[in-house]
Amino acid sequence: MTNSEAVLRRRDARVHPPEREDPEARYTGPGAGADVEWVPVAELDLSHSPRSAGENGEHIRVLAESQADLPPIVVQRGTNRVVDGVHRVRAARLRGEPAVRARWFDGDDASAFVLAVRLNVRHGLPLSLADRKAAGTRILCEQEDWSNRAIASAVGLSPKTIAALREALGRPGGRARIGRDGRVRPVSTAAGRERAKEMLLREPASSLRAVSAVAGVSTGTVRDVRDQLARESRAVIPAQRRAAPAPGAEPPRERSAPSAQAAPPGHGSPPGHHAPPGQQGGLDRSTALLRSLRTDPSLRFNQSGRLLLSILAVAAIDPQAQDGLVLDLPDHCLDFVAELAQASVQAWQGLAVRVSQRRSAPPARKQPTVNRKP
């Protein structure tokens, strides 16, 4: 998870999440009448309508001549701005009524405008296409982190139209956007797929949900990345899959892992097996070395080697994953984790010294001990 995504998840949104709850139901649903109050008409502010052409006189006369009670309007608390129901207020004035029934809305101006557009799109006199596009443009400027689908749902336009408006405004937004359900998702899954791939390479037994939470992508994307890695693995080492080592026989040295980025002798992967062109492209040296060791039969086919690979996978955490872990860490755990991490640094330094000593030892002492399966 990137820093920007973490910040989006922790900050207080400037408006209510797009559709985490049904915003219209609070003001138009059957159970919304309990909080209705009478508000004097003279105290209402009618100057913030989303209709660029103003009120429709014919519609006002039809409402005024109707014998039915007018539905309650929606008013922003603190400003008395009419969020929904300007035509009903005008009709009440024509009737000579001193007050109208109203429900209060608690929120800022940006939230009030979004609610006004939602309610006017879904009932009463519909907004014109020009008004809906103007509303979409304003929401794009005020709520740049909303997804195209979330804005389209609010203003009654298609996501493609909102995407065109976004491009015309030159406001691409950040790397993550808030969807209709209020959840934050990355605009492009390329970076998330790469993070999921790196995590699956380090910890193949990780669950889809665990990888999804760290990488910031859906579980379906993680499953697709895992299947892709499985296909690549079958393509890289078909000979090893066709001819498994016989019981009691040491795995052949000549089929060891691919060399990692032209490492110098004695400092890289075992020689011999070479990966297809471009397979290691884009990987840093640590990731390439770890992948090489994972495909080395002399490590994979004994318990000690598998333990070492698991430890190395945990230690090879990428900076982006580190950022996510640090941001999600509770405050009361910071001191303990910092102390344990420092102890791990010292332990790894000691291991590096011992490995270097082993590497400089006479060849007779370098013979590995292979724990063969019974």
Coordinates of C-alpha atoms in Angstrom, one line a residue:
M1 CA 0.0 0.0 0.0
T2 CA 1.4 3.4 -1.0
N3 CA 1.6 6.4 1.3
S4 CA -1.1 8.2 -0.7
E5 CA -3.5 5.3 -0.3
A6 CA -2.8 5.1 3.4
V7 CA -3.4 8.8 3.8
L8 CA -6.7 8.6 1.9
R9 CA -7.9 5.7 4.1
R10 CA -7.1 7.6 7.4
R11 CA -8.2 11.1 6.6
D12 CA -11.6 12.6 7.3
A13 CA -13.3 13.0 3.9
R14 CA -14.4 16.5 3.0
V15 CA -17.8 15.1 2.1
H16 CA -19.8 12.0 2.9
P17 CA -18.5 9.0 1.1
P18 CA -20.2 8.7 -2.3
E19 CA -22.6 5.8 -1.6
R20 CA -21.6 4.3 1.7
E21 CA -25.2 5.0 2.7
D22 CA -28.2 6.0 0.6
P23 CA -28.2 9.8 0.9
E24 CA -31.6 10.3 -0.6
A25 CA -33.4 7.8 1.7
R26 CA -32.8 10.1 4.7
Y27 CA -34.8 12.9 3.1
T28 CA -37.3 11.1 0.8
G29 CA -37.8 7.7 2.4
P30 CA -41.0 6.6 4.3
G31 CA -39.3 6.9 7.6
A32 CA -37.9 10.4 7.1
G33 CA -40.8 12.4 8.5
A34 CA -39.8 12.3 12.2
D35 CA -37.4 15.2 11.9
V36 CA -39.6 17.6 9.9
E37 CA -39.8 21.1 11.2
W38 CA -41.6 24.3 10.1
V39 CA -39.2 26.9 8.8
P40 CA -40.2 30.5 8.0
V41 CA -40.1 31.2 4.3
A42 CA -38.5 34.6 4.8
E43 CA -35.5 33.0 6.5
L44 CA -34.6 30.7 3.6
D45 CA -31.7 31.2 1.1
L46 CA -32.7 30.3 -2.5
S47 CA -29.6 31.5 -4.2
H48 CA -27.7 28.2 -4.6
S49 CA -29.7 26.1 -7.0
P50 CA -27.9 23.7 -9.4
R51 CA -30.1 25.0 -12.2
S52 CA -28.2 27.5 -14.3
A53 CA -31.5 28.9 -15.9
G54 CA -33.1 29.5 -12.6
E55 CA -36.6 28.3 -11.5
N56 CA -39.3 27.2 -13.9
G57 CA -42.3 29.5 -13.6
E58 CA -44.8 27.0 -15.0
H59 CA -43.7 24.3 -12.6
I60 CA -44.1 26.7 -9.7
R61 CA -47.7 27.6 -10.7
V62 CA -48.6 24.0 -11.0
L63 CA -47.3 23.3 -7.5
A64 CA -49.1 26.4 -6.1
E65 CA -52.4 25.4 -7.6
S66 CA -52.2 21.9 -6.3
Q67 CA -54.5 21.0 -3.4
A68 CA -52.0 18.5 -2.0
D69 CA -49.5 19.3 0.8
L70 CA -46.1 20.0 -0.6
P71 CA -43.4 17.6 0.5
P72 CA -40.8 18.8 3.0
I73 CA -37.8 20.7 1.6
V74 CA -34.2 20.1 2.6
V75 CA -32.3 22.9 4.3
Q76 CA -28.6 23.2 5.2
R77 CA -28.4 23.8 9.0
G78 CA -26.5 27.0 9.9
T79 CA -26.9 28.7 6.5
N80 CA -30.6 28.1 5.8
R81 CA -29.6 27.4 2.2
V82 CA -32.3 25.4 0.4
V83 CA -30.6 22.2 -0.8
D84 CA -33.7 20.7 -2.4
G85 CA -37.2 22.3 -2.9
V86 CA -36.7 25.8 -4.3
H87 CA -39.8 25.4 -6.5
R88 CA -41.8 24.3 -3.5
V89 CA -40.7 27.4 -1.5
R90 CA -41.7 29.7 -4.5
A91 CA -45.1 27.9 -4.6
A92 CA -45.6 28.4 -0.9
R93 CA -45.0 32.1 -1.3
L94 CA -47.6 32.2 -4.1
R95 CA -50.0 30.5 -1.7
G96 CA -49.3 33.1 0.9
E97 CA -48.0 30.5 3.4
P98 CA -45.5 32.0 5.9
A99 CA -43.6 28.7 6.6
V100 CA -42.8 25.4 4.9
R101 CA -42.0 22.0 6.3
A102 CA -38.3 21.2 6.1
R103 CA -35.7 18.6 7.0
W104 CA -32.2 19.7 8.1
F105 CA -29.0 18.7 6.4
D106 CA -25.8 18.8 8.5
G107 CA -22.7 19.1 6.2
D108 CA -20.5 21.6 4.4
D109 CA -21.2 23.4 1.2
A110 CA -19.6 20.8 -1.1
S111 CA -21.7 18.0 0.5
A112 CA -24.8 20.1 0.2
F113 CA -24.2 20.7 -3.5
V114 CA -23.7 16.9 -4.1
L115 CA -26.9 16.1 -2.3
A116 CA -28.8 18.9 -4.2
V117 CA -27.8 17.4 -7.5
R118 CA -28.6 13.8 -6.4
L119 CA -32.1 14.8 -5.2
N120 CA -32.8 17.0 -8.3
V121 CA -31.7 14.2 -10.7
R122 CA -33.9 11.6 -9.1
H123 CA -37.2 13.4 -8.5
G124 CA -39.1 16.6 -9.2
L125 CA -38.3 18.7 -12.3
P126 CA -35.2 16.9 -13.9
L127 CA -31.9 18.8 -14.3
S128 CA -31.0 19.6 -17.9
L129 CA -28.0 17.9 -19.6
A130 CA -26.1 21.2 -19.4
D131 CA -26.9 21.5 -15.7
R132 CA -25.7 17.9 -15.0
K133 CA -22.5 18.5 -16.9
A134 CA -21.9 21.7 -15.0
A135 CA -22.5 19.8 -11.7
G136 CA -20.1 17.1 -12.8
T137 CA -17.5 19.7 -13.6
R138 CA -17.9 21.3 -10.1
I139 CA -17.7 18.0 -8.3
L140 CA -14.6 17.1 -10.2
C141 CA -13.0 20.4 -9.0
E142 CA -14.1 20.0 -5.4
Q143 CA -13.9 16.2 -5.1
E144 CA -11.0 15.3 -7.3
D145 CA -10.4 12.0 -5.5
W146 CA -13.9 10.6 -6.4
S147 CA -14.0 8.0 -9.1
N148 CA -15.7 8.6 -12.4
R149 CA -18.4 6.1 -11.6
A150 CA -19.1 7.8 -8.2
I151 CA -19.5 11.2 -9.8
A152 CA -21.5 9.8 -12.7
S153 CA -23.9 8.2 -10.2
A154 CA -24.4 11.5 -8.4
V155 CA -25.1 13.7 -11.4
G156 CA -26.9 11.2 -13.7
L157 CA -24.3 11.0 -16.4
S158 CA -22.2 8.1 -17.8
P159 CA -18.7 7.4 -16.4
K160 CA -17.3 8.0 -20.0
T161 CA -18.8 11.5 -19.9
I162 CA -17.2 12.2 -16.5
A163 CA -13.9 10.9 -17.8
A164 CA -14.0 13.3 -20.8
L165 CA -14.8 16.2 -18.4
R166 CA -11.9 15.2 -16.2
E167 CA -9.5 15.1 -19.2
A168 CA -10.8 18.5 -20.4
L169 CA -10.2 20.0 -17.0
G170 CA -6.7 18.5 -16.8
R171 CA -7.4 17.1 -13.3
P172 CA -6.3 13.5 -13.4
G173 CA -6.4 13.2 -9.6
G174 CA -4.1 11.1 -7.4
R175 CA -3.1 7.4 -7.8
A176 CA -6.2 6.3 -5.8
R177 CA -9.9 7.3 -5.9
I178 CA -12.9 6.9 -3.7
G179 CA -15.5 4.6 -5.3
R180 CA -19.3 4.5 -5.1
D181 CA -19.1 2.3 -2.0
G182 CA -16.7 4.7 -0.2
R183 CA -13.7 2.4 -0.6
V184 CA -10.3 3.7 -1.9
R185 CA -8.9 2.0 -5.0
P186 CA -5.9 2.7 -7.1
V187 CA -6.5 4.2 -10.5
S188 CA -4.1 1.8 -12.1
T189 CA -3.6 -1.8 -10.9
A190 CA -0.1 -2.1 -12.4
A191 CA 1.7 -1.0 -9.3
G192 CA -0.6 -3.1 -7.1
R193 CA 0.0 -6.1 -9.2
E194 CA 3.7 -5.7 -9.0
R195 CA 3.5 -5.4 -5.2
A196 CA 1.3 -8.5 -5.1
K197 CA 3.8 -10.4 -7.2
E198 CA 6.7 -9.5 -5.0
M199 CA 4.8 -10.5 -1.9
L200 CA 3.7 -13.9 -3.4
L201 CA 7.3 -14.5 -4.4
R202 CA 8.5 -13.9 -0.9
E203 CA 5.6 -15.7 0.9
P204 CA 3.9 -18.1 -1.5
A205 CA 1.6 -19.5 1.3
S206 CA 0.1 -16.1 2.0
S207 CA -3.7 -15.9 1.7
L208 CA -5.4 -13.9 -1.0
R209 CA -6.9 -11.5 1.5
A210 CA -3.6 -10.9 3.2
V211 CA -1.8 -10.0 -0.1
S212 CA -4.8 -8.0 -1.2
A213 CA -4.7 -5.8 2.0
V214 CA -1.0 -5.1 1.6
A215 CA -0.9 -4.6 -2.1
G216 CA -4.0 -2.5 -2.3
V217 CA -5.7 -4.6 -5.0
S218 CA -8.7 -6.9 -5.1
T219 CA -8.5 -10.6 -4.2
G220 CA -9.4 -11.4 -7.8
T221 CA -6.3 -9.5 -9.0
V222 CA -4.1 -11.4 -6.5
R223 CA -5.5 -14.7 -7.7
D224 CA -4.7 -13.7 -11.3
V225 CA -1.1 -12.7 -10.3
R226 CA -0.7 -16.0 -8.5
D227 CA -1.9 -18.0 -11.5
Q228 CA 0.5 -16.1 -13.7
L229 CA 3.4 -16.9 -11.5
A230 CA 2.4 -20.6 -11.5
R231 CA 2.4 -20.5 -15.3
E232 CA 5.8 -18.8 -15.4
S233 CA 7.2 -21.4 -13.0
R234 CA 6.0 -24.3 -15.1
A235 CA 7.6 -22.6 -18.2
V236 CA 11.0 -21.9 -16.6
I237 CA 11.8 -25.3 -15.1
P238 CA 10.0 -27.9 -17.2
A239 CA 12.9 -30.3 -17.0
Q240 CA 12.9 -30.4 -13.2
R241 CA 9.1 -31.2 -13.3
R242 CA 9.6 -34.0 -15.8
A243 CA 12.5 -35.7 -14.0
A244 CA 12.3 -35.4 -10.2
P245 CA 15.5 -36.5 -8.3
A246 CA 15.5 -40.2 -7.5
P247 CA 15.4 -41.2 -3.8
G248 CA 18.9 -41.3 -2.3
A249 CA 20.4 -39.3 -5.1
E250 CA 21.7 -35.8 -4.8
P251 CA 19.9 -33.3 -7.1
P252 CA 22.1 -32.4 -10.1
R253 CA 24.2 -29.3 -9.7
E254 CA 24.0 -28.3 -13.4
R255 CA 20.3 -27.5 -13.1
S256 CA 20.7 -24.9 -10.3
A257 CA 19.1 -21.5 -10.4
P258 CA 19.5 -18.8 -13.1
S259 CA 22.3 -16.4 -12.5
A260 CA 21.1 -13.1 -11.1
Q261 CA 22.2 -10.0 -13.1
A262 CA 25.7 -11.1 -13.9
A263 CA 26.9 -11.5 -10.3
P264 CA 30.6 -11.9 -9.8
P265 CA 32.0 -15.3 -9.1
G266 CA 31.4 -16.5 -5.5
H267 CA 28.9 -13.6 -4.9
G268 CA 25.8 -14.5 -6.8
S269 CA 23.6 -17.4 -7.8
P270 CA 24.9 -20.9 -8.7
P271 CA 26.0 -21.0 -12.3
G272 CA 24.5 -23.1 -15.0
H273 CA 20.8 -22.5 -15.5
H274 CA 19.9 -19.3 -17.4
A275 CA 16.4 -17.6 -17.4
P276 CA 14.7 -16.7 -20.7
P277 CA 15.6 -13.2 -22.0
G278 CA 13.8 -10.4 -20.1
Q279 CA 12.5 -12.6 -17.3
Q280 CA 14.6 -10.8 -14.7
G281 CA 13.9 -7.3 -16.2
G282 CA 12.7 -4.8 -13.7
L283 CA 13.7 -6.8 -10.6
D284 CA 16.2 -5.4 -8.2
R285 CA 19.2 -7.5 -7.3
S286 CA 17.8 -8.8 -4.0
T287 CA 14.6 -10.0 -5.6
A288 CA 16.6 -11.7 -8.4
L289 CA 18.9 -13.4 -6.0
L290 CA 16.1 -14.7 -3.9
R291 CA 14.3 -16.0 -7.0
S292 CA 17.4 -17.8 -8.0
L293 CA 17.8 -19.4 -4.7
R294 CA 14.2 -20.6 -4.7
T295 CA 14.8 -22.5 -7.9
D296 CA 18.0 -24.2 -6.6
P297 CA 17.2 -27.9 -6.0
S298 CA 20.0 -28.2 -3.4
L299 CA 17.9 -25.8 -1.2
R300 CA 14.4 -26.8 -2.2
F301 CA 14.8 -30.5 -1.5
N302 CA 16.0 -30.4 2.1
Q303 CA 14.5 -29.1 5.3
S304 CA 17.4 -26.7 6.2
G305 CA 17.3 -25.1 2.7
R306 CA 13.6 -24.5 2.8
L307 CA 13.9 -22.9 6.3
L308 CA 16.6 -20.6 5.0
L309 CA 14.4 -19.6 2.0
S310 CA 11.5 -18.8 4.3
I311 CA 13.7 -16.6 6.5
L312 CA 15.2 -14.8 3.5
A313 CA 11.7 -14.2 2.1
V314 CA 10.5 -12.5 5.3
A315 CA 13.6 -10.4 5.5
A316 CA 13.4 -9.2 1.8
I317 CA 10.5 -6.8 2.4
D318 CA 10.2 -4.0 -0.1
P319 CA 10.1 -0.3 0.9
Q320 CA 6.4 0.1 0.0
A321 CA 5.4 -2.8 2.1
Q322 CA 7.5 -1.3 4.9
D323 CA 5.6 1.9 4.6
G324 CA 2.3 0.1 4.9
L325 CA 3.4 -1.9 8.0
V326 CA 4.7 1.2 9.7
L327 CA 1.6 3.2 9.0
D328 CA -0.7 0.4 10.3
L329 CA 1.4 -0.2 13.4
P330 CA -0.4 0.9 16.7
D331 CA 1.4 3.6 18.7
H332 CA 1.9 1.4 21.7
C333 CA 3.8 -1.2 19.7
L334 CA 6.4 1.2 18.1
D335 CA 9.1 0.9 20.8
F336 CA 8.9 -2.9 20.8
V337 CA 9.0 -3.3 17.1
A338 CA 11.9 -0.9 16.7
E339 CA 13.9 -2.8 19.4
L340 CA 13.2 -6.2 17.7
A341 CA 14.0 -4.8 14.3
Q342 CA 17.4 -3.5 15.6
A343 CA 18.1 -6.9 17.1
S344 CA 17.3 -8.5 13.8
V345 CA 19.8 -6.2 12.1
Q346 CA 22.5 -7.4 14.5
A347 CA 21.6 -11.0 14.0
W348 CA 21.7 -10.6 10.2
Q349 CA 25.1 -8.9 10.4
G350 CA 26.4 -11.8 12.4
L351 CA 25.0 -14.3 9.9
A352 CA 26.7 -12.3 7.1
V353 CA 30.0 -12.6 8.9
R354 CA 29.7 -16.3 9.3
V355 CA 28.7 -16.9 5.7
S356 CA 31.7 -14.8 4.6
Q357 CA 33.9 -16.9 6.8
R358 CA 32.4 -20.1 5.3
R359 CA 33.0 -18.8 1.8
S360 CA 36.7 -18.2 2.5
A361 CA 37.2 -21.6 4.1
P362 CA 39.0 -24.4 2.3
P363 CA 36.9 -26.2 -0.4
A364 CA 36.8 -29.4 1.8
R365 CA 34.6 -27.6 4.3
K366 CA 32.1 -26.3 1.8
Q367 CA 30.4 -29.6 1.1
P368 CA 26.7 -29.1 1.9
T369 CA 24.7 -31.6 4.0
V370 CA 21.6 -32.7 2.1
N371 CA 18.7 -34.1 4.1
R372 CA 17.3 -36.6 1.7
K373 CA 13.7 -37.7 1.9
P374 CA 13.2 -41.3 3.0

